[in-house]
Amino acid sequence: MTLSIRPIHPTFAGEATGIDITRPIDADDVAAIETGMDRLAVLVFHDQRLTDEAQRMFTRNFGTLEASPGGNITKLHERRLPLDMQDASNLDRDQKPLARDDRRRMFNLGNRLWHSDSSYRAVPAKYSLLSGRIVVDHGGHTEFADMRAAYDALDATTKADIENLVCEHSLMYSRGSLGFTELTDEERSMFKPVRQRLVRTHPMTGRKSLFLSSHAGTIVGWPIPEARAFLRDLVEHATQPCFVYSHKWRQWDLVMWDNRQTMHRVTRFDETQVRDMRRTTVAGETVTVAQAA
Ligand SMILES: [Fe+2]
């Protein structure tokens, strides 16, 4: 088998074929996937019957697994999966869909908003890898937005205006925008905002992109309503159909994306059905800007 990568959208996203990622892969294939990711930012692999361990093994080819608490209100003892595997399902520990009014479900509804994974961490994520173990028939698509093409399409004045802006990101902001505001003191301190540059440059390609996310709730030095109105304008711009690829899941798809160059969101689905999606995350290597003292 020979790895081949075919673009599936005019500006980004590709489909990788000719590779079995459930087994160890060689250095040439790792390098080809990294190159494909630099160029296309989203790669789809079909028919990969990954176990949790095989998914971890494939993910480790690209860096260190992110495995820190702080990304959810689900308590450690309530988790269905270990800390190095993010649970993107709608299930509890007994493999049953969460009740409509379950606090954990309401928190997870934040994934319906455009975001970049772990942008609320001082060192935001590099790649995310999502495996579709059980998928639903209708909805539950993952939509991606190309934040490089969105940046390129801005006018020169806006590019100059935003060049050095710094935003503050927190899970409090994304959840708060959906009206989920009841947090314990412990959760509030866990969700302490972090700073991120609004324009970031890709370390391999040198391309600039908009580092937006629903977690972004303020711009340092700006009045909050002005910051939020502007961030909303930018998200609206960046998620126009021409910048979006919508992935319709088949069971055993593995989709990996570069959080430094894209945003994503999940679309609505019937949550009485089981949807078991498991994510591994490659930790980022550096902050985008110095943190506040
Ligand atoms: Fe996500």
CSV table of C-alpha atoms and ligand atoms in Angstrom, one decimal:
chain,number,residue,atom,x,y,z
A,1,MET,CA,0.0,0.0,0.0
A,2,THR,CA,1.2,3.5,-0.8
A,3,LEU,CA,-0.1,6.5,1.1
A,4,SER,CA,-1.8,9.0,-1.1
A,5,ILE,CA,-3.5,12.3,-0.1
A,6,ARG,CA,-6.2,13.9,-2.2
A,7,PRO,CA,-7.6,17.4,-1.5
A,8,ILE,CA,-11.4,17.4,-0.9
A,9,HIS,CA,-12.0,21.2,-0.7
A,10,PRO,CA,-10.7,24.1,-2.7
A,11,THR,CA,-8.6,25.6,0.2
A,12,PHE,CA,-7.9,22.8,2.7
A,13,ALA,CA,-8.9,19.3,3.9
A,14,GLY,CA,-7.8,16.0,2.3
A,15,GLU,CA,-8.5,12.3,2.2
A,16,ALA,CA,-5.7,9.9,3.0
A,17,THR,CA,-5.8,6.5,1.5
A,18,GLY,CA,-3.4,3.5,1.1
A,19,ILE,CA,-2.4,3.3,4.8
A,20,ASP,CA,-3.5,1.2,7.7
A,21,ILE,CA,-3.1,3.5,10.8
A,22,THR,CA,-4.2,0.8,13.2
A,23,ARG,CA,-0.7,-0.7,12.9
A,24,PRO,CA,2.7,1.0,13.5
A,25,ILE,CA,3.6,3.2,10.5
A,26,ASP,CA,7.1,4.0,9.2
A,27,ALA,CA,8.9,7.3,9.4
A,28,ASP,CA,8.3,8.2,5.8
A,29,ASP,CA,4.5,7.9,6.2
A,30,VAL,CA,4.7,10.0,9.4
A,31,ALA,CA,6.6,12.7,7.5
A,32,ALA,CA,4.1,12.5,4.6
A,33,ILE,CA,1.2,12.9,7.0
A,34,GLU,CA,2.8,15.9,8.7
A,35,THR,CA,3.5,17.5,5.3
A,36,GLY,CA,-0.1,16.8,4.4
A,37,MET,CA,-1.3,18.4,7.6
A,38,ASP,CA,0.9,21.5,7.1
A,39,ARG,CA,-0.7,22.0,3.7
A,40,LEU,CA,-4.3,20.8,4.2
A,41,ALA,CA,-4.8,21.2,8.0
A,42,VAL,CA,-7.5,18.4,8.0
A,43,LEU,CA,-7.0,14.8,7.0
A,44,VAL,CA,-9.7,12.1,6.8
A,45,PHE,CA,-8.8,8.4,7.0
A,46,HIS,CA,-11.7,6.0,6.3
A,47,ASP,CA,-12.1,2.4,7.6
A,48,GLN,CA,-9.6,2.5,10.5
A,49,ARG,CA,-10.8,0.1,13.2
A,50,LEU,CA,-8.8,1.7,16.0
A,51,THR,CA,-8.7,0.5,19.5
A,52,ASP,CA,-7.9,3.1,22.2
A,53,GLU,CA,-4.4,1.9,22.4
A,54,ALA,CA,-3.9,1.9,18.6
A,55,GLN,CA,-5.2,5.4,18.5
A,56,ARG,CA,-2.8,6.5,21.2
A,57,MET,CA,0.1,4.8,19.3
A,58,PHE,CA,-0.8,6.6,16.0
A,59,THR,CA,-1.2,9.9,17.8
A,60,ARG,CA,2.2,9.7,19.5
A,61,ASN,CA,3.9,9.8,16.0
A,62,PHE,CA,3.1,13.5,16.0
A,63,GLY,CA,4.1,14.6,19.5
A,64,THR,CA,3.1,14.2,23.2
A,65,LEU,CA,-0.5,13.3,24.2
A,66,GLU,CA,-2.4,16.0,26.0
A,67,ALA,CA,-3.6,14.5,29.2
A,68,SER,CA,-4.3,17.2,31.7
A,69,PRO,CA,-7.5,18.0,33.6
A,70,GLY,CA,-9.2,21.4,33.2
A,71,GLY,CA,-11.1,20.9,30.0
A,72,ASN,CA,-14.4,19.8,31.4
A,73,ILE,CA,-16.7,19.8,34.5
A,74,THR,CA,-16.9,16.0,34.5
A,75,LYS,CA,-15.2,14.8,37.6
A,76,LEU,CA,-12.3,12.3,37.4
A,77,HIS,CA,-14.4,9.5,38.9
A,78,GLU,CA,-17.3,10.2,36.4
A,79,ARG,CA,-15.0,9.8,33.4
A,80,ARG,CA,-15.7,7.1,30.9
A,81,LEU,CA,-12.2,7.3,29.4
A,82,PRO,CA,-8.8,8.0,30.9
A,83,LEU,CA,-7.4,11.5,30.9
A,84,ASP,CA,-5.3,11.0,27.8
A,85,MET,CA,-8.4,10.3,25.7
A,86,GLN,CA,-11.1,13.1,25.5
A,87,ASP,CA,-14.6,11.8,25.5
A,88,ALA,CA,-16.5,13.4,22.6
A,89,SER,CA,-19.4,11.0,23.1
A,90,ASN,CA,-22.9,11.7,24.6
A,91,LEU,CA,-22.5,8.8,27.1
A,92,ASP,CA,-22.0,8.3,30.8
A,93,ARG,CA,-19.8,5.6,32.4
A,94,ASP,CA,-22.6,3.0,31.9
A,95,GLN,CA,-22.5,3.8,28.1
A,96,LYS,CA,-26.0,5.4,28.3
A,97,PRO,CA,-26.8,8.8,26.7
A,98,LEU,CA,-26.7,11.6,29.2
A,99,ALA,CA,-30.1,13.0,30.3
A,100,ARG,CA,-31.2,16.2,28.5
A,101,ASP,CA,-30.8,18.3,31.6
A,102,ASP,CA,-27.6,16.6,32.8
A,103,ARG,CA,-25.1,19.3,33.7
A,104,ARG,CA,-22.3,17.5,31.8
A,105,ARG,CA,-24.4,17.3,28.6
A,106,MET,CA,-25.2,21.0,28.8
A,107,PHE,CA,-21.5,21.8,29.2
A,108,ASN,CA,-20.7,19.6,26.2
A,109,LEU,CA,-23.2,21.5,24.1
A,110,GLY,CA,-20.4,24.1,23.9
A,111,ASN,CA,-18.9,21.9,21.2
A,112,ARG,CA,-21.7,23.1,18.9
A,113,LEU,CA,-19.9,26.5,18.8
A,114,TRP,CA,-16.9,27.1,16.6
A,115,HIS,CA,-13.7,26.6,18.5
A,116,SER,CA,-10.1,25.5,18.4
A,117,ASP,CA,-9.4,22.7,20.9
A,118,SER,CA,-7.6,23.7,24.1
A,119,SER,CA,-7.4,27.3,23.1
A,120,TYR,CA,-8.3,27.9,26.8
A,121,ARG,CA,-4.9,26.4,27.8
A,122,ALA,CA,-1.8,28.6,27.9
A,123,VAL,CA,-0.2,26.1,25.5
A,124,PRO,CA,-3.0,25.3,23.1
A,125,ALA,CA,-3.2,22.0,21.2
A,126,LYS,CA,-1.4,21.1,18.0
A,127,TYR,CA,-3.5,18.3,16.5
A,128,SER,CA,-6.7,16.6,17.4
A,129,LEU,CA,-7.5,13.1,16.2
A,130,LEU,CA,-11.2,12.0,16.4
A,131,SER,CA,-12.2,8.4,15.9
A,132,GLY,CA,-15.8,7.6,15.0
A,133,ARG,CA,-16.5,4.4,16.9
A,134,ILE,CA,-20.3,4.6,16.8
A,135,VAL,CA,-21.8,7.3,14.6
A,136,VAL,CA,-25.4,8.6,14.2
A,137,ASP,CA,-27.5,8.5,11.0
A,138,HIS,CA,-28.5,12.1,10.9
A,139,GLY,CA,-26.5,15.2,11.9
A,140,GLY,CA,-23.5,15.0,14.2
A,141,HIS,CA,-21.3,16.2,11.4
A,142,THR,CA,-18.0,17.9,12.3
A,143,GLU,CA,-17.5,21.2,10.4
A,144,PHE,CA,-14.1,22.7,9.9
A,145,ALA,CA,-13.2,26.3,8.9
A,146,ASP,CA,-9.9,27.2,7.2
A,147,MET,CA,-8.5,30.0,9.3
A,148,ARG,CA,-5.6,30.7,6.9
A,149,ALA,CA,-7.9,31.3,3.9
A,150,ALA,CA,-10.1,33.4,6.2
A,151,TYR,CA,-7.1,35.5,7.3
A,152,ASP,CA,-5.9,35.9,3.7
A,153,ALA,CA,-9.3,37.2,2.6
A,154,LEU,CA,-9.3,40.0,5.2
A,155,ASP,CA,-8.7,43.5,3.8
A,156,ALA,CA,-5.3,45.2,4.5
A,157,THR,CA,-6.7,47.6,7.1
A,158,THR,CA,-8.2,44.8,9.2
A,159,LYS,CA,-5.0,42.8,8.9
A,160,ALA,CA,-3.1,45.8,10.3
A,161,ASP,CA,-5.6,46.4,13.0
A,162,ILE,CA,-5.5,42.8,14.4
A,163,GLU,CA,-1.8,42.0,13.9
A,164,ASN,CA,-0.8,42.5,17.5
A,165,LEU,CA,-4.1,41.9,19.3
A,166,VAL,CA,-4.2,39.4,22.2
A,167,CYS,CA,-7.4,37.7,23.3
A,168,GLU,CA,-8.3,36.0,26.6
A,169,HIS,CA,-9.8,32.5,26.2
A,170,SER,CA,-11.7,30.5,28.8
A,171,LEU,CA,-14.3,27.8,28.9
A,172,MET,CA,-16.3,30.3,31.0
A,173,TYR,CA,-16.7,32.5,27.9
A,174,SER,CA,-17.9,29.8,25.5
A,175,ARG,CA,-20.3,28.2,28.0
A,176,GLY,CA,-21.4,31.6,29.2
A,177,SER,CA,-22.4,32.6,25.6
A,178,LEU,CA,-24.9,29.6,25.7
A,179,GLY,CA,-26.2,30.7,29.0
A,180,PHE,CA,-24.4,28.1,31.0
A,181,THR,CA,-23.1,30.2,33.8
A,182,GLU,CA,-23.6,28.2,37.0
A,183,LEU,CA,-20.1,27.2,37.9
A,184,THR,CA,-18.6,26.3,41.3
A,185,ASP,CA,-15.7,28.3,42.7
A,186,GLU,CA,-13.4,25.3,41.9
A,187,GLU,CA,-14.6,25.3,38.2
A,188,ARG,CA,-14.1,29.1,38.0
A,189,SER,CA,-10.5,28.8,39.1
A,190,MET,CA,-9.9,25.9,36.8
A,191,PHE,CA,-11.2,28.0,33.9
A,192,LYS,CA,-9.0,31.0,34.6
A,193,PRO,CA,-8.6,32.9,31.2
A,194,VAL,CA,-5.4,32.5,29.3
A,195,ARG,CA,-3.9,34.8,26.6
A,196,GLN,CA,-3.6,34.0,22.9
A,197,ARG,CA,-2.5,36.0,19.9
A,198,LEU,CA,-5.3,36.7,17.5
A,199,VAL,CA,-3.0,36.3,14.5
A,200,ARG,CA,-0.7,33.3,14.6
A,201,THR,CA,2.0,32.1,12.2
A,202,HIS,CA,2.3,28.4,11.4
A,203,PRO,CA,5.7,27.2,12.5
A,204,MET,CA,6.3,25.0,9.4
A,205,THR,CA,4.7,26.9,6.5
A,206,GLY,CA,4.9,30.5,7.8
A,207,ARG,CA,1.3,31.1,6.9
A,208,LYS,CA,-0.7,33.4,9.1
A,209,SER,CA,-4.1,32.5,10.4
A,210,LEU,CA,-6.8,33.8,12.6
A,211,PHE,CA,-6.7,32.2,16.0
A,212,LEU,CA,-10.4,32.5,16.9
A,213,SER,CA,-12.5,30.3,19.1
A,214,SER,CA,-15.8,30.6,21.0
A,215,HIS,CA,-13.5,30.5,24.1
A,216,ALA,CA,-12.2,34.0,23.2
A,217,GLY,CA,-14.2,36.4,25.3
A,218,THR,CA,-12.0,39.6,25.6
A,219,ILE,CA,-9.4,41.5,23.7
A,220,VAL,CA,-6.7,42.8,26.0
A,221,GLY,CA,-7.1,46.6,26.4
A,222,TRP,CA,-10.6,46.7,24.8
A,223,PRO,CA,-14.0,47.3,26.3
A,224,ILE,CA,-15.7,43.9,26.5
A,225,PRO,CA,-18.8,44.6,24.4
A,226,GLU,CA,-16.6,46.1,21.6
A,227,ALA,CA,-14.2,43.1,21.8
A,228,ARG,CA,-17.1,40.6,21.6
A,229,ALA,CA,-18.8,42.4,18.8
A,230,PHE,CA,-15.6,42.4,16.8
A,231,LEU,CA,-14.8,38.8,17.6
A,232,ARG,CA,-18.3,37.9,16.4
A,233,ASP,CA,-17.7,39.8,13.1
A,234,LEU,CA,-14.4,37.9,12.6
A,235,VAL,CA,-16.0,34.5,13.3
A,236,GLU,CA,-18.8,35.3,10.9
A,237,HIS,CA,-16.3,36.2,8.3
A,238,ALA,CA,-14.1,33.1,8.9
A,239,THR,CA,-17.0,30.6,8.8
A,240,GLN,CA,-18.5,31.6,5.5
A,241,PRO,CA,-19.4,28.5,3.4
A,242,CYS,CA,-16.3,29.1,1.1
A,243,PHE,CA,-14.0,28.4,4.1
A,244,VAL,CA,-15.9,25.4,5.5
A,245,TYR,CA,-15.6,21.7,5.0
A,246,SER,CA,-18.4,19.6,6.6
A,247,HIS,CA,-17.4,16.1,7.5
A,248,LYS,CA,-20.2,13.5,7.4
A,249,TRP,CA,-19.1,10.6,9.6
A,250,ARG,CA,-18.9,7.0,8.6
A,251,GLN,CA,-18.2,4.5,11.3
A,252,TRP,CA,-14.4,4.0,11.7
A,253,ASP,CA,-13.4,7.3,10.2
A,254,LEU,CA,-10.4,9.0,11.8
A,255,VAL,CA,-10.2,12.7,11.2
A,256,MET,CA,-7.2,14.7,12.3
A,257,TRP,CA,-7.0,18.4,12.3
A,258,ASP,CA,-4.5,21.1,13.0
A,259,ASN,CA,-5.9,23.4,15.7
A,260,ARG,CA,-3.4,26.1,14.9
A,261,GLN,CA,-5.0,26.6,11.4
A,262,THR,CA,-8.6,25.6,11.8
A,263,MET,CA,-11.8,25.9,13.9
A,264,HIS,CA,-14.4,23.2,14.1
A,265,ARG,CA,-17.8,22.5,15.6
A,266,VAL,CA,-20.3,19.6,15.8
A,267,THR,CA,-23.7,19.9,14.3
A,268,ARG,CA,-27.0,19.0,16.1
A,269,PHE,CA,-28.1,15.3,16.3
A,270,ASP,CA,-30.6,13.2,18.1
A,271,GLU,CA,-28.9,12.7,21.5
A,272,THR,CA,-31.1,9.8,22.5
A,273,GLN,CA,-29.0,7.8,20.0
A,274,VAL,CA,-25.5,6.6,21.0
A,275,ARG,CA,-22.7,8.6,19.4
A,276,ASP,CA,-19.3,7.3,20.6
A,277,MET,CA,-16.4,9.5,19.4
A,278,ARG,CA,-13.0,9.4,21.0
A,279,ARG,CA,-10.4,12.1,20.7
A,280,THR,CA,-6.7,12.0,21.3
A,281,THR,CA,-4.9,15.4,21.3
A,282,VAL,CA,-1.3,16.2,20.4
A,283,ALA,CA,-0.1,18.9,22.9
A,284,GLY,CA,1.2,22.1,21.5
A,285,GLU,CA,4.8,23.1,21.9
A,286,THR,CA,4.6,26.7,22.9
A,287,VAL,CA,2.5,29.6,24.1
A,288,THR,CA,1.3,32.1,21.4
A,289,VAL,CA,2.1,35.0,23.7
A,290,ALA,CA,3.4,35.7,27.2
A,291,GLN,CA,0.8,35.1,29.9
A,292,ALA,CA,-0.3,37.9,32.3
A,293,ALA,CA,1.7,37.9,35.5
B,1,FE,FE,-13.4,20.3,19.7
